[in-house]
PDB file of C-alpha atoms in Angstrom:
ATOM      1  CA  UNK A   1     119.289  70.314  99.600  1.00 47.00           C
ATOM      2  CA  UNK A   2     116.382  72.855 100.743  1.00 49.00           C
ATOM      3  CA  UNK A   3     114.515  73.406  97.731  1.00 59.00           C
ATOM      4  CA  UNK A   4     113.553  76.900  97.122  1.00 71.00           C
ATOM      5  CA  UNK A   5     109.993  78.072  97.112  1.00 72.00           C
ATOM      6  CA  UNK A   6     107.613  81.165  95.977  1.00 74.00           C
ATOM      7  CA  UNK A   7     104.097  81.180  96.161  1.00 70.00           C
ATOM      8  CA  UNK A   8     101.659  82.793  93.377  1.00 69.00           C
ATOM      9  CA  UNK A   9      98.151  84.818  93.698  1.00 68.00           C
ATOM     10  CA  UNK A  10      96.195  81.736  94.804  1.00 68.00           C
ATOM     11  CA  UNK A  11      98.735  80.851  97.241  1.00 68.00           C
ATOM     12  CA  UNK A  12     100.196  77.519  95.339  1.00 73.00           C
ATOM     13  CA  UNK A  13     103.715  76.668  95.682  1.00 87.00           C
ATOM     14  CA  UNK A  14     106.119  77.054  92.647  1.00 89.00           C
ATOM     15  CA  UNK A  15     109.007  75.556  93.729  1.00 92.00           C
ATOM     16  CA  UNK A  16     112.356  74.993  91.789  1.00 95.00           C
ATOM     17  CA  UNK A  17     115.866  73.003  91.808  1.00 96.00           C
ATOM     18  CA  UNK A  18     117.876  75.892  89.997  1.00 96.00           C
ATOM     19  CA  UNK A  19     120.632  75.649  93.021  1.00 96.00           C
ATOM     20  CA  UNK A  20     120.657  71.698  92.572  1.00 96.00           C
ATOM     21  CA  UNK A  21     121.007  71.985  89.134  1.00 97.00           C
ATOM     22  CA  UNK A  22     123.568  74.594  89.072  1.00 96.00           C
ATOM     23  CA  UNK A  23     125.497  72.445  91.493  1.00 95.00           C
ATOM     24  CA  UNK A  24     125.029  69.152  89.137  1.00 95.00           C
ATOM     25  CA  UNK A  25     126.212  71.045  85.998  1.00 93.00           C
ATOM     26  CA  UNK A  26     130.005  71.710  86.869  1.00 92.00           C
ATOM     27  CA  UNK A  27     129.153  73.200  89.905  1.00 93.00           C
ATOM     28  CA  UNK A  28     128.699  77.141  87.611  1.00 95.00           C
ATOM     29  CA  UNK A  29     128.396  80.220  89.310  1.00 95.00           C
ATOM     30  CA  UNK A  30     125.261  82.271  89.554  1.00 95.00           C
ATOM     31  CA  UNK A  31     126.861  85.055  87.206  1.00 93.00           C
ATOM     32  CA  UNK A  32     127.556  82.427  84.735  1.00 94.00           C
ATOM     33  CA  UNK A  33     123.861  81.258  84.785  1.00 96.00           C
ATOM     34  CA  UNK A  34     122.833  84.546  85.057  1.00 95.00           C
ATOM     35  CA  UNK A  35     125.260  85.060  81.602  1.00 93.00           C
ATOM     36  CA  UNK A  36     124.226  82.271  80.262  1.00 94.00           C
ATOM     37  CA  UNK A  37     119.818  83.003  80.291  1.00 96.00           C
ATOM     38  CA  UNK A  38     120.467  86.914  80.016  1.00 94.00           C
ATOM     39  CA  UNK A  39     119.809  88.141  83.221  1.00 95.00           C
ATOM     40  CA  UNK A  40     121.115  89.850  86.446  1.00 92.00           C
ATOM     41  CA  UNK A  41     123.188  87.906  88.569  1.00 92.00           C
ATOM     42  CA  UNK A  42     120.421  89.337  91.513  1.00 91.00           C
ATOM     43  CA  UNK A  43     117.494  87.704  89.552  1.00 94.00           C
ATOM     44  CA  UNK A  44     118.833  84.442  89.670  1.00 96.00           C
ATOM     45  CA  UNK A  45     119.840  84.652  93.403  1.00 94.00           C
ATOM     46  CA  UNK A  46     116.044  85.743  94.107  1.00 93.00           C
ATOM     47  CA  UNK A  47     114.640  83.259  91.779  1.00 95.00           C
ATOM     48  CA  UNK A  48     117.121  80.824  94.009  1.00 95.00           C
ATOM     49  CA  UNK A  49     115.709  82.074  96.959  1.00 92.00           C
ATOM     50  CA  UNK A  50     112.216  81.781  96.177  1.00 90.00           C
ATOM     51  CA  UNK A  51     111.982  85.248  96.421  1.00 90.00           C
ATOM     52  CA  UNK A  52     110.804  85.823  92.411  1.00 92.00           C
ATOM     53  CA  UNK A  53     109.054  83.572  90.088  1.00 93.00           C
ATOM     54  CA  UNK A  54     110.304  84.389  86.402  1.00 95.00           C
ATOM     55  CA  UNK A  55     108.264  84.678  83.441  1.00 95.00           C
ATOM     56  CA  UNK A  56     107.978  81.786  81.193  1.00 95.00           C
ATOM     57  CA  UNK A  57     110.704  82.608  78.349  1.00 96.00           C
ATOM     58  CA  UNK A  58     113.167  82.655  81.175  1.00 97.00           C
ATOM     59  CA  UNK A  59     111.835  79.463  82.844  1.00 97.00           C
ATOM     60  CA  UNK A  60     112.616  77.896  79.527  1.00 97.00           C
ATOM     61  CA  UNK A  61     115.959  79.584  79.172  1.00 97.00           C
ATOM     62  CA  UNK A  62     116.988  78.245  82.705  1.00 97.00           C
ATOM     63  CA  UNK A  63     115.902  74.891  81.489  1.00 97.00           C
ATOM     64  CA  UNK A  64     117.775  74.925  78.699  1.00 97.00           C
ATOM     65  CA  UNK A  65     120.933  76.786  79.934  1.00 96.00           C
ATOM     66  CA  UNK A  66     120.681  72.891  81.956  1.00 96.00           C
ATOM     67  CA  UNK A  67     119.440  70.352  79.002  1.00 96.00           C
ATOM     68  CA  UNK A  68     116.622  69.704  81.149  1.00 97.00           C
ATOM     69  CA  UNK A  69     112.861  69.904  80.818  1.00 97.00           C
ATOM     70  CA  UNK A  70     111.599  72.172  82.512  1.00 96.00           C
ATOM     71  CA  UNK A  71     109.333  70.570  85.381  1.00 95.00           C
ATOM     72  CA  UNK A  72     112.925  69.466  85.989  1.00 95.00           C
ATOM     73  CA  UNK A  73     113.767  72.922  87.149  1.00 96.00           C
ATOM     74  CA  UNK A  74     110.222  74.472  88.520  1.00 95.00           C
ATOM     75  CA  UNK A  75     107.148  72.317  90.073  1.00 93.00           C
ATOM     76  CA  UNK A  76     104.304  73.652  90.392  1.00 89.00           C
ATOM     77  CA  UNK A  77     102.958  72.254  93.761  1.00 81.00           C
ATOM     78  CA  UNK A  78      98.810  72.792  94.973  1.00 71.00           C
ATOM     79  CA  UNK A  79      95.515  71.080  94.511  1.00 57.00           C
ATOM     80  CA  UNK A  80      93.884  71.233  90.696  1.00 57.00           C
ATOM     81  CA  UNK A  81      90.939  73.083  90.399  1.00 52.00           C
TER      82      UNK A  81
ATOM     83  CA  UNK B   1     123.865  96.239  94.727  1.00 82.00           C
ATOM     84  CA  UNK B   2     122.899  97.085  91.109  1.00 85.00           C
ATOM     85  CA  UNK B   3     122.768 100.194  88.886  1.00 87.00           C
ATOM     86  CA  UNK B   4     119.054 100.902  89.705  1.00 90.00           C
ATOM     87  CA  UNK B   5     119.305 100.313  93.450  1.00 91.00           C
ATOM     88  CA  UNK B   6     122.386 102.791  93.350  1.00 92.00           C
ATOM     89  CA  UNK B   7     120.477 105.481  91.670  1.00 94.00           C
ATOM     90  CA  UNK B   8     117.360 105.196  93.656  1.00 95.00           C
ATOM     91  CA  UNK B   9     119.272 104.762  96.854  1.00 95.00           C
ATOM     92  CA  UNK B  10     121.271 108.104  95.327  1.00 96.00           C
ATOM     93  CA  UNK B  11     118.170 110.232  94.234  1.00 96.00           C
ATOM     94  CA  UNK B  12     116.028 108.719  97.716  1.00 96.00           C
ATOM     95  CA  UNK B  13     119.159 110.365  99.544  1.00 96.00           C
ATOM     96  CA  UNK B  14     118.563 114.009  97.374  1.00 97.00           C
ATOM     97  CA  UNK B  15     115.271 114.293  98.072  1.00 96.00           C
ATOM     98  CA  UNK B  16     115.413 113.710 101.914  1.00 97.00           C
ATOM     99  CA  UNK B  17     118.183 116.047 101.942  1.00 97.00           C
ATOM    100  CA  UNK B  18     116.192 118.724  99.983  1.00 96.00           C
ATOM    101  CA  UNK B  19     113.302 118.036 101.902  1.00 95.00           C
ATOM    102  CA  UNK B  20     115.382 118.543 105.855  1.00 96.00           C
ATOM    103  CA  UNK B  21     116.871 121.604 104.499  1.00 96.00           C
ATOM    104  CA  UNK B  22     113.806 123.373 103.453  1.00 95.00           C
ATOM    105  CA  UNK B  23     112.524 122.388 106.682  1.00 95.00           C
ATOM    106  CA  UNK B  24     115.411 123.719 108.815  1.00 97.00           C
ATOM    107  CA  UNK B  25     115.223 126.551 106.773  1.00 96.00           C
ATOM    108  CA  UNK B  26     111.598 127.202 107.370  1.00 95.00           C
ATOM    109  CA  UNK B  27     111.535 126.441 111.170  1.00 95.00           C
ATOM    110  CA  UNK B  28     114.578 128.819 111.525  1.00 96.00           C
ATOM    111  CA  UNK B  29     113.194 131.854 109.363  1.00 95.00           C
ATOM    112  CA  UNK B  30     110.121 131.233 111.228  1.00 94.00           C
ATOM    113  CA  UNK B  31     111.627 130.695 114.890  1.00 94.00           C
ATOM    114  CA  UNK B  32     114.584 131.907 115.561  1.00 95.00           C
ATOM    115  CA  UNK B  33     114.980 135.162 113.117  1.00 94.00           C
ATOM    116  CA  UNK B  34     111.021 135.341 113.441  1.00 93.00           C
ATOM    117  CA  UNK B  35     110.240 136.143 109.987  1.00 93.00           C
ATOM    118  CA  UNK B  36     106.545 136.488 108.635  1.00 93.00           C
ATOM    119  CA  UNK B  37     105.334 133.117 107.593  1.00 89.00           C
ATOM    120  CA  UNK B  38     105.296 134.257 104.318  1.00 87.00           C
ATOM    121  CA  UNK B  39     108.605 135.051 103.557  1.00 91.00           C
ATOM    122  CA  UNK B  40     109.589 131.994 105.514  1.00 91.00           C
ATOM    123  CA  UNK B  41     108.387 129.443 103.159  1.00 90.00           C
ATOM    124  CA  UNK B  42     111.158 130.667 100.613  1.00 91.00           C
ATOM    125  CA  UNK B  43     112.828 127.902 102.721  1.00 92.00           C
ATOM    126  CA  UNK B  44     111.128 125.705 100.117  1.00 90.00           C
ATOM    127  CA  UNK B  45     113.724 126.984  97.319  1.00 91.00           C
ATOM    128  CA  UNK B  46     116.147 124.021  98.703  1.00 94.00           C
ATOM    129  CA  UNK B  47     113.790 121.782  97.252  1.00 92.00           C
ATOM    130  CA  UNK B  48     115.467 123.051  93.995  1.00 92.00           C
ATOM    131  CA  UNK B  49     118.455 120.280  95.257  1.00 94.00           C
ATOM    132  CA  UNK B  50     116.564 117.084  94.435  1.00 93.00           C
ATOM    133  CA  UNK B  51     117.519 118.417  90.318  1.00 93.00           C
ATOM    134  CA  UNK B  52     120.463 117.358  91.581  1.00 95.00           C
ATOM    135  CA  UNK B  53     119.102 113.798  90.910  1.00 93.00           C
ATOM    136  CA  UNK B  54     119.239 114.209  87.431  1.00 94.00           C
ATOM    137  CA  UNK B  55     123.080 113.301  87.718  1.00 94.00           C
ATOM    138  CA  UNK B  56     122.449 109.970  88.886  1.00 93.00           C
ATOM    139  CA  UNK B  57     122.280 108.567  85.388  1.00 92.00           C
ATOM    140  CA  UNK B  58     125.941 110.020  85.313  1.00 93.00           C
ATOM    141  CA  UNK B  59     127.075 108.964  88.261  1.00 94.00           C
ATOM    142  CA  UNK B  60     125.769 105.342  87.920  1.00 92.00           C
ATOM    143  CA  UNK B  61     126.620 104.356  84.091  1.00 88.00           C
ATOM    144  CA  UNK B  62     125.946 101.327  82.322  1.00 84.00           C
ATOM    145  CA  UNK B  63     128.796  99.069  82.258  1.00 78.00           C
ATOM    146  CA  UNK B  64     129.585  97.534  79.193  1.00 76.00           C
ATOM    147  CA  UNK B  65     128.758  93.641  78.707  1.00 72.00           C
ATOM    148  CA  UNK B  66     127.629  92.863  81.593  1.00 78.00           C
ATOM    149  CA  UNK B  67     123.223  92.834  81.893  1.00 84.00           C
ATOM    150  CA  UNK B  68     122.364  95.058  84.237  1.00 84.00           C
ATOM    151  CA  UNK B  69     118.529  95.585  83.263  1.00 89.00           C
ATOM    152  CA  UNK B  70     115.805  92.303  82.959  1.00 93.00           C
ATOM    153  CA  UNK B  71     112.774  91.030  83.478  1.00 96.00           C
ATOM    154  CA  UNK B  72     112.642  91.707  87.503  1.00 95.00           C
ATOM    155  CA  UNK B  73     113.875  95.259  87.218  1.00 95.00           C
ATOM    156  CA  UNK B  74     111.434  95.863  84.689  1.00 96.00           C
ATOM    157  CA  UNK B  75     108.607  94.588  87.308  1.00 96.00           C
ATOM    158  CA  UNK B  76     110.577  96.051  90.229  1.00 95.00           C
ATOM    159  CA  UNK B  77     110.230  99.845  88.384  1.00 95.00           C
ATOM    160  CA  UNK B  78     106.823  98.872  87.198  1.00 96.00           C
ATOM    161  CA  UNK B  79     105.771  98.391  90.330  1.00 96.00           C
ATOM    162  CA  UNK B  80     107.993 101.443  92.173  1.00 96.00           C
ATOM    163  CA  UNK B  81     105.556 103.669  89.850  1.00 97.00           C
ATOM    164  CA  UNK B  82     102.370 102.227  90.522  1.00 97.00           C
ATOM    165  CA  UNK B  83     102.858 102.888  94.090  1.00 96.00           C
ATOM    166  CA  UNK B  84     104.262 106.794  93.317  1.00 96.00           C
ATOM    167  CA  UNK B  85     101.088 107.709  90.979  1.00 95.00           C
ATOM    168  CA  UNK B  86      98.237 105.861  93.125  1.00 97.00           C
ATOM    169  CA  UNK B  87     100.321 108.069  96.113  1.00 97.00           C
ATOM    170  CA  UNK B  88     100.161 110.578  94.056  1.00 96.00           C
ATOM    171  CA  UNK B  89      96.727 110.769  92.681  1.00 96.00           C
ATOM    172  CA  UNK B  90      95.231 110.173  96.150  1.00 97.00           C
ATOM    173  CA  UNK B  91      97.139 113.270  97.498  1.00 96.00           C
ATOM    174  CA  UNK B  92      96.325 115.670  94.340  1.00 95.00           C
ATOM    175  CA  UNK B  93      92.545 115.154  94.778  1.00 96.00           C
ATOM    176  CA  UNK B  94      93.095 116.141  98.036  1.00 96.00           C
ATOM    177  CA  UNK B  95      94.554 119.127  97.577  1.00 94.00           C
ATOM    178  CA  UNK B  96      92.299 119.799  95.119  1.00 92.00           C
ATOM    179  CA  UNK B  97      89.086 119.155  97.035  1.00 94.00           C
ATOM    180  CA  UNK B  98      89.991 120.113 100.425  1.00 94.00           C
ATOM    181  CA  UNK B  99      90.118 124.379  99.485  1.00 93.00           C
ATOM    182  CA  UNK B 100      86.921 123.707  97.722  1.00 93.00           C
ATOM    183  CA  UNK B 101      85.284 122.031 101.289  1.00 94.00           C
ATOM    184  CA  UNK B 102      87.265 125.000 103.473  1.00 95.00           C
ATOM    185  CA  UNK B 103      86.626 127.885 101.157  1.00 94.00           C
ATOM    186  CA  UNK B 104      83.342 126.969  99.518  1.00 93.00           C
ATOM    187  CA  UNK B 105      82.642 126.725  95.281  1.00 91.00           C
ATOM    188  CA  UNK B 106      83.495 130.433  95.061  1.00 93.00           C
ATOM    189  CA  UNK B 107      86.314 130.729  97.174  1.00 92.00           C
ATOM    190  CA  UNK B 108      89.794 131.790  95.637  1.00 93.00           C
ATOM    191  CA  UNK B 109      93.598 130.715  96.190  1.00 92.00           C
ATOM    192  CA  UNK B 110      96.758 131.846  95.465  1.00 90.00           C
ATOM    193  CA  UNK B 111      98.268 130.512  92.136  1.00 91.00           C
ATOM    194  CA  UNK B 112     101.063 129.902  94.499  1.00 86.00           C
ATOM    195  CA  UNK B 113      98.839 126.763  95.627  1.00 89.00           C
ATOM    196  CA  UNK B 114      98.694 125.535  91.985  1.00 91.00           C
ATOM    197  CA  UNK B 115     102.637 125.773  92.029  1.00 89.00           C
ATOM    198  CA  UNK B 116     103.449 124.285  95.168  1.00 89.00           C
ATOM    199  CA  UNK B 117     100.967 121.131  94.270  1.00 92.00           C
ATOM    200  CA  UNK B 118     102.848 120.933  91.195  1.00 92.00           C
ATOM    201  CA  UNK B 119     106.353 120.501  93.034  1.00 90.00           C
ATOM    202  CA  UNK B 120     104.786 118.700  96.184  1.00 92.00           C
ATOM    203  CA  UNK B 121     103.971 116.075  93.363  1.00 94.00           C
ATOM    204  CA  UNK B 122     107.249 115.969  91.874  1.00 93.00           C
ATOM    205  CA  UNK B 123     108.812 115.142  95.298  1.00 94.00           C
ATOM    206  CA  UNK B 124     106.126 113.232  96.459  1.00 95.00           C
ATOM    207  CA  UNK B 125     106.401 110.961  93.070  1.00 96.00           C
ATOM    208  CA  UNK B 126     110.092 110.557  93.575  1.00 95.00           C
ATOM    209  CA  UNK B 127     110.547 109.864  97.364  1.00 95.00           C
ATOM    210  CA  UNK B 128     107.913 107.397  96.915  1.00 96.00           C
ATOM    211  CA  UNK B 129     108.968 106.060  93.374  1.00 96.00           C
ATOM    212  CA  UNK B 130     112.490 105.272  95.079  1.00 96.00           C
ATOM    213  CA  UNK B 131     111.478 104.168  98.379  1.00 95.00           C
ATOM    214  CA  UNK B 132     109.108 101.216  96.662  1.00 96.00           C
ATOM    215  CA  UNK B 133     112.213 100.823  94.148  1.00 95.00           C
ATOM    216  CA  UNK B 134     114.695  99.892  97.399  1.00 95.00           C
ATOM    217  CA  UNK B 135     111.760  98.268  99.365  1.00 93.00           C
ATOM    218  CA  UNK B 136     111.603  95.883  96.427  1.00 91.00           C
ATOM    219  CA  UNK B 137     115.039  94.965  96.028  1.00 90.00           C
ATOM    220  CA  UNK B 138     115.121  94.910  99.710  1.00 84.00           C
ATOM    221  CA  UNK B 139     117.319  97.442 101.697  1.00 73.00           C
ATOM    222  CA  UNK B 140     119.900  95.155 103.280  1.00 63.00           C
ATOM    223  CA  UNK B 141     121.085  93.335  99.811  1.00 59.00           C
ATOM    224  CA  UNK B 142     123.464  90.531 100.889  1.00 53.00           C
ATOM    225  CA  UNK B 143     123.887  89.215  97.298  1.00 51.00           C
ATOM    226  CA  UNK B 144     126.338  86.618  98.588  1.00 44.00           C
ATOM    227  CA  UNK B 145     127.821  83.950  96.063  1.00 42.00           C
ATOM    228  CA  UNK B 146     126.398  81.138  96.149  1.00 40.00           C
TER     229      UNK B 146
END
């Protein structure tokens, strides 16, 4: 499955498995999710998409709204500088 | 779509509205019944429409349960009024310098001038507010079920 990916200001990937996931825990809708963290049902389609990168209380939320870490969910792909 | 989108898409619709009638209005006091230019621009009195989109908060409530408001909104509007003030600051100075470059330090204008920059910003704050507002959400929302 495509994974979905968003870039920040110094063009490094973040990319995250929160369609894989969402699949792998009883197969839950996006409202659900979206129920579940506190958030629009749109957010978590663009976070899906790649299209928005949340803030870091809601990357946690996602994470735990799975019982995962949460480099499970996002991955923060580039070189270290 | 959500309740945001709605109301921009709503108020974004007002203001264009307002905006083609005064225009229509204008061109045909002007034109066609060949009124002074003067009394022509009182086709800018259907600008009064766009307090129409004070309704839009009416029209569009809040529906119970349900979030309709988070983190990305938040940015989304953040970001939808950044774009209306810088607009707007950028076209203020220039109608406030560009009288004092074509009519000198001592020159004079109406305080019909002050008036019409103060509603000129009004629209231009909302029609631009709203535009960035849909831009961001993106105009052709599929929100499809995934």
């Amino acid at each position: 499955m495509a994974k979905s990916e968003s870039s920040d200001e110094r063009g490094r990937t973040i990319t995250n498995q929160v369609r894989r996931l969402r699949f792998e825990n009883g197969e839950i809708t996006q409202q659900q999710l979206a129920d579940r963290v506190g958030v629009t049902r749109q957010t978590i389609i663009a976070i899906e998409s790649g299209k928005y990168a949340p803030s870091l209380p809601l990357a946690f939320r996602l994470a735990r709204a799975f019982g995962v870490p949460i480099e499970k969910v996002f991955q923060y792909e580039g070189e270290n500088r | 779509m959500n309740r945001l989108q709605k109301m921009a898409r709503f108020n974004l619709i007002v203001i264009l509205i307002a905006l083609d009638l005064s225009a229509i209005a204008i061109g045909v006091a002007y034109f066609v019944v060949g009124m002074p230019i003067r009394r022509a621009l009182g086709g800018f009195g259907f600008i009064g429409i766009c307090g129409l989109t004070a309704l839009s908060p009416i029209l569009y409530k809040k529906e119970q349960g349900n979030v309709d408001f988070d983190e990305r909104d938040l940015l989304i509007q953040r970001r939808a009024s950044l774009g209306a003030y810088t607009i707007f600051w950028a076209l203020f100075v220039l109608a406030a310098m560009i009288p004092f470059f074509v009519l000198g330090p001592d020159g004079a204008v109406s305080v019909k001038y002050l008036a019409a920059m103060v509603f000129g910003g009004m629209v231009t704050v909302g029609l631009v507010q709203y535009f960035v507002t849909l831009e961001e959400y993106g105009w052709r929302n599929k929100d499809g079920e995934k």
